[in-house]
Each structure stands twice: as C-alpha cells, then as structure tokens.
Short mmCIF file of C-alpha atoms in Angstrom, two decimals:
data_model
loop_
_atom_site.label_atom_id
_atom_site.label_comp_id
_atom_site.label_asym_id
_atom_site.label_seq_id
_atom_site.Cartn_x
_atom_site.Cartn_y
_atom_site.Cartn_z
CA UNK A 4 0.00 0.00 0.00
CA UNK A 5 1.68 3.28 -0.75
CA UNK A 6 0.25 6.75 0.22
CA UNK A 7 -1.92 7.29 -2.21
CA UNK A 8 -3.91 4.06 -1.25
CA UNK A 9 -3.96 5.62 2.55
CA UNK A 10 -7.22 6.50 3.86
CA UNK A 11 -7.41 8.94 6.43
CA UNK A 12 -6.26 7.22 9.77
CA UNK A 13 -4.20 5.88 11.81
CA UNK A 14 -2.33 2.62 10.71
CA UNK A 15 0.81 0.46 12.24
CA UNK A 16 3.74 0.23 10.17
CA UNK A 17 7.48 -1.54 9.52
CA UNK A 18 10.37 -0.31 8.21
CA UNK A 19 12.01 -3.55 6.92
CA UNK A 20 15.50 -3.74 8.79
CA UNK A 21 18.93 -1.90 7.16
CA UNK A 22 20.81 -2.51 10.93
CA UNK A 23 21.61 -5.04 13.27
CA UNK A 24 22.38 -7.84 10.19
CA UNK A 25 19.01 -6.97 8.73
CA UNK A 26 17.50 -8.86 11.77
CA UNK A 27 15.34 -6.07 13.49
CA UNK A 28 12.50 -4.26 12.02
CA UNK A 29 11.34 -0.77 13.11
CA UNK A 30 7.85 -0.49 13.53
CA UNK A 31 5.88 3.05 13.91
CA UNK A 32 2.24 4.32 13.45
CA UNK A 33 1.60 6.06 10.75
CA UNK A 34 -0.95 8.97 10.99
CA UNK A 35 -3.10 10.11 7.64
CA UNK A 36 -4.51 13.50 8.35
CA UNK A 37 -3.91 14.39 11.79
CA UNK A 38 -5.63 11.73 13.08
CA UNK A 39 -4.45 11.59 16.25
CA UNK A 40 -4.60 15.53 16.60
CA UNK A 41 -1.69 15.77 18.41
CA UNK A 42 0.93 17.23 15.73
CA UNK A 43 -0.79 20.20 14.17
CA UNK A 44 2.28 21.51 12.48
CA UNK A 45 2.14 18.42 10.23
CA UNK A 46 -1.09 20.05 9.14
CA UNK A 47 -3.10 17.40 6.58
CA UNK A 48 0.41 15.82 5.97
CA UNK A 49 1.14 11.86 6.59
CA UNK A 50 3.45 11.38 9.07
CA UNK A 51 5.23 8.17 11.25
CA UNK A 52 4.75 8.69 15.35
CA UNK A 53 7.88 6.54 16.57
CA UNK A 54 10.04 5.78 19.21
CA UNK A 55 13.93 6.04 19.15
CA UNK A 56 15.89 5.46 22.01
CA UNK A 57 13.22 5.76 24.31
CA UNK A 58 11.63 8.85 22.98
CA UNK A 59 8.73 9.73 21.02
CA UNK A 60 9.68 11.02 16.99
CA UNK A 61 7.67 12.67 14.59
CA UNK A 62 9.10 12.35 11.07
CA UNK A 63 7.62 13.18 8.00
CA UNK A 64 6.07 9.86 5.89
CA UNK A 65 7.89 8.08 3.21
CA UNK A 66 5.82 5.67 1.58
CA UNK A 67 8.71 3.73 -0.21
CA UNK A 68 9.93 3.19 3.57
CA UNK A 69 7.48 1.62 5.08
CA UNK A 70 4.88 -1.45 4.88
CA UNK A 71 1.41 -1.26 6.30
CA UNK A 72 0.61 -4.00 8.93
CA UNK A 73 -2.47 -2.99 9.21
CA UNK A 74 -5.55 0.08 10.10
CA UNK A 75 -6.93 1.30 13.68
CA UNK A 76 -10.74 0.99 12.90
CA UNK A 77 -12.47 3.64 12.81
CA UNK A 78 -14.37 2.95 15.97
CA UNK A 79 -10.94 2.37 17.69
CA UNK A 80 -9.48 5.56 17.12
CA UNK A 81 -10.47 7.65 20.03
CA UNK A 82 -8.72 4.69 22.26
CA UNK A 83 -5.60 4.57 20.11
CA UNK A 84 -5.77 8.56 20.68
CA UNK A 85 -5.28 7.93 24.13
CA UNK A 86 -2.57 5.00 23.93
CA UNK A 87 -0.82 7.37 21.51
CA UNK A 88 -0.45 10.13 24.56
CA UNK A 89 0.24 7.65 26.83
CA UNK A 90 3.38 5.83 24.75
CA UNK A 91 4.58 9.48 23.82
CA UNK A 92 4.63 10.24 27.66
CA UNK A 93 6.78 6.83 28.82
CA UNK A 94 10.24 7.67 28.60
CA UNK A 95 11.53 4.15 29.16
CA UNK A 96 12.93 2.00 26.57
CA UNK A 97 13.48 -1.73 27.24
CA UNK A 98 14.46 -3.55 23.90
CA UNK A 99 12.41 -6.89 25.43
CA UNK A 100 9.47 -5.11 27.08
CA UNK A 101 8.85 -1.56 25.78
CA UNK A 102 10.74 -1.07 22.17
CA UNK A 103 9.54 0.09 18.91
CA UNK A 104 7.50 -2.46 18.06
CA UNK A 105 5.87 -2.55 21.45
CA UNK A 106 4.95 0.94 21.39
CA UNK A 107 3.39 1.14 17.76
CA UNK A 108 1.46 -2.15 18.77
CA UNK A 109 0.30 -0.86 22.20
CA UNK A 110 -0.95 2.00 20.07
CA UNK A 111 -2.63 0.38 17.38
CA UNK A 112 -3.69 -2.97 18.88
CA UNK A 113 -4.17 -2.23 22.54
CA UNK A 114 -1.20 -4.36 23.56
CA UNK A 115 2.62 -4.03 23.99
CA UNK A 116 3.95 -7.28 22.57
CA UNK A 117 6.86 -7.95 19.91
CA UNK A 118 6.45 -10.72 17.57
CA UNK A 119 10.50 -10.29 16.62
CA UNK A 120 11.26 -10.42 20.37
CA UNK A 121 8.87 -13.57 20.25
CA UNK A 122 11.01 -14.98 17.55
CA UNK A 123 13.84 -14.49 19.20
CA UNK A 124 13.49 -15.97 22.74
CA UNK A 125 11.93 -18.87 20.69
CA UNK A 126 15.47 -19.37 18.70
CA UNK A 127 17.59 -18.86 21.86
CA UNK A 128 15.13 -21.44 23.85
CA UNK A 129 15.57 -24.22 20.86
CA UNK A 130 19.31 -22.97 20.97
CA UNK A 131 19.41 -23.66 24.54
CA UNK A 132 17.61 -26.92 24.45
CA UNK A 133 20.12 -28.18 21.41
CA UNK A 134 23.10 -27.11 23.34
CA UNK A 135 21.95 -29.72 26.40
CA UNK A 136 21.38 -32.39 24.14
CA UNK A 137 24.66 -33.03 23.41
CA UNK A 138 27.14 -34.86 25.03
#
C-alpha cells in the first residue's frame, strides 16, 4: 500500500530492517490526516509517530519506507488517541518489554507485545535446548 492508497487514519507500520544484520524491524504508526490531533504543524500531511531510544519522533512519511501491517478501525481511534499520549509520555525504553515495536502495537492494537522479540526468545530457547542435548 503506498500513500496514495492511505485512507485517512491511523495505521501500524514496519520499516524492513537496514541494521543489526538486517535482523530487526522498526515499527511506527503512521498517521493520515492528523488523526491523532496531536501534531498540528504536520497540518493534513502523513506522518510516522515513533520511538527512538526511548523517545517519542515525529518524522515526516515516506511511503517507499514503510509497509502497512495494518488500520486502527475507525471505531478504535479515540482509544488509540489515548494510547498514543500515553506511549509518547513513557520515557523508558526496554528492547524486550517496551521497544519500537511494542509501542506502535500498544498503540494500534491495545497491547505491547513484539512478535520479533517472540522470535527471538523462541530461537535462543531451541538454541538452549540443542546445546543440552549433546554430550
């Protein structure tokens, strides 16, 4: 989906991964038309609501960036309005329990999980269970 496809809303997003070995995504919400009312210098203009390092970043949108995961329905928004403020105000960044992908989910879906920290405790357990089988 690229912007032109975007309907006005609020939507979570992944930036397929350039760092780490191309094993970590960054995920973000994206917001089409001020959804969110929060960032009224961005006027009508897409942008991606983020976290970095434990703070919140506004950036403008690049379409050619990102993949769409999926839409806040419309009858969500007003609570993803209020998860938004509430992620923007939690300084803390914990790469297992409060990263980017656990903010843009807790946004958009209600709940702070992280399928690629999912993925990777599942590795390091089947990792850990191969290392004791052996002699």
């Amino acid at each position: 989906m690229n912007q032109i496809e975007l309907t006005k809303g609020l939507y979570l997003a992944k930036k397929p991964a350039k760092e780490y070995f191309n094993l970590v995504d960054h995920y973000g919400v994206i917001d089409i038309g001020n959804v969110s009312g929060l960032f009224h210098n961005a006027g009508q203009s897409p942008i991606v609501i983020e976290k970095i390092a434990g703070k919140g970043n506004v950036a403008n949108y690049a379409s050619s960036d990102w993949i769409i995961i999926g839409k806040v329905k419309d009858h969500h928004i007003l609570s993803a309005k209020i998860r938004l403020k509430t992620a923007l105000n939690d300084p803390t960044y914990d790469l297992l329990g409060n990263n980017c992908e656990h903010f843009a989910r807790f946004i958009t879906e209600g709940k702070k999980r992280s399928t690629q920290v999912n993925v990777f405790a599942m590795a390091a357990m089947a990792g850990l269970v191969f290392l004791m089988s052996q002699d």
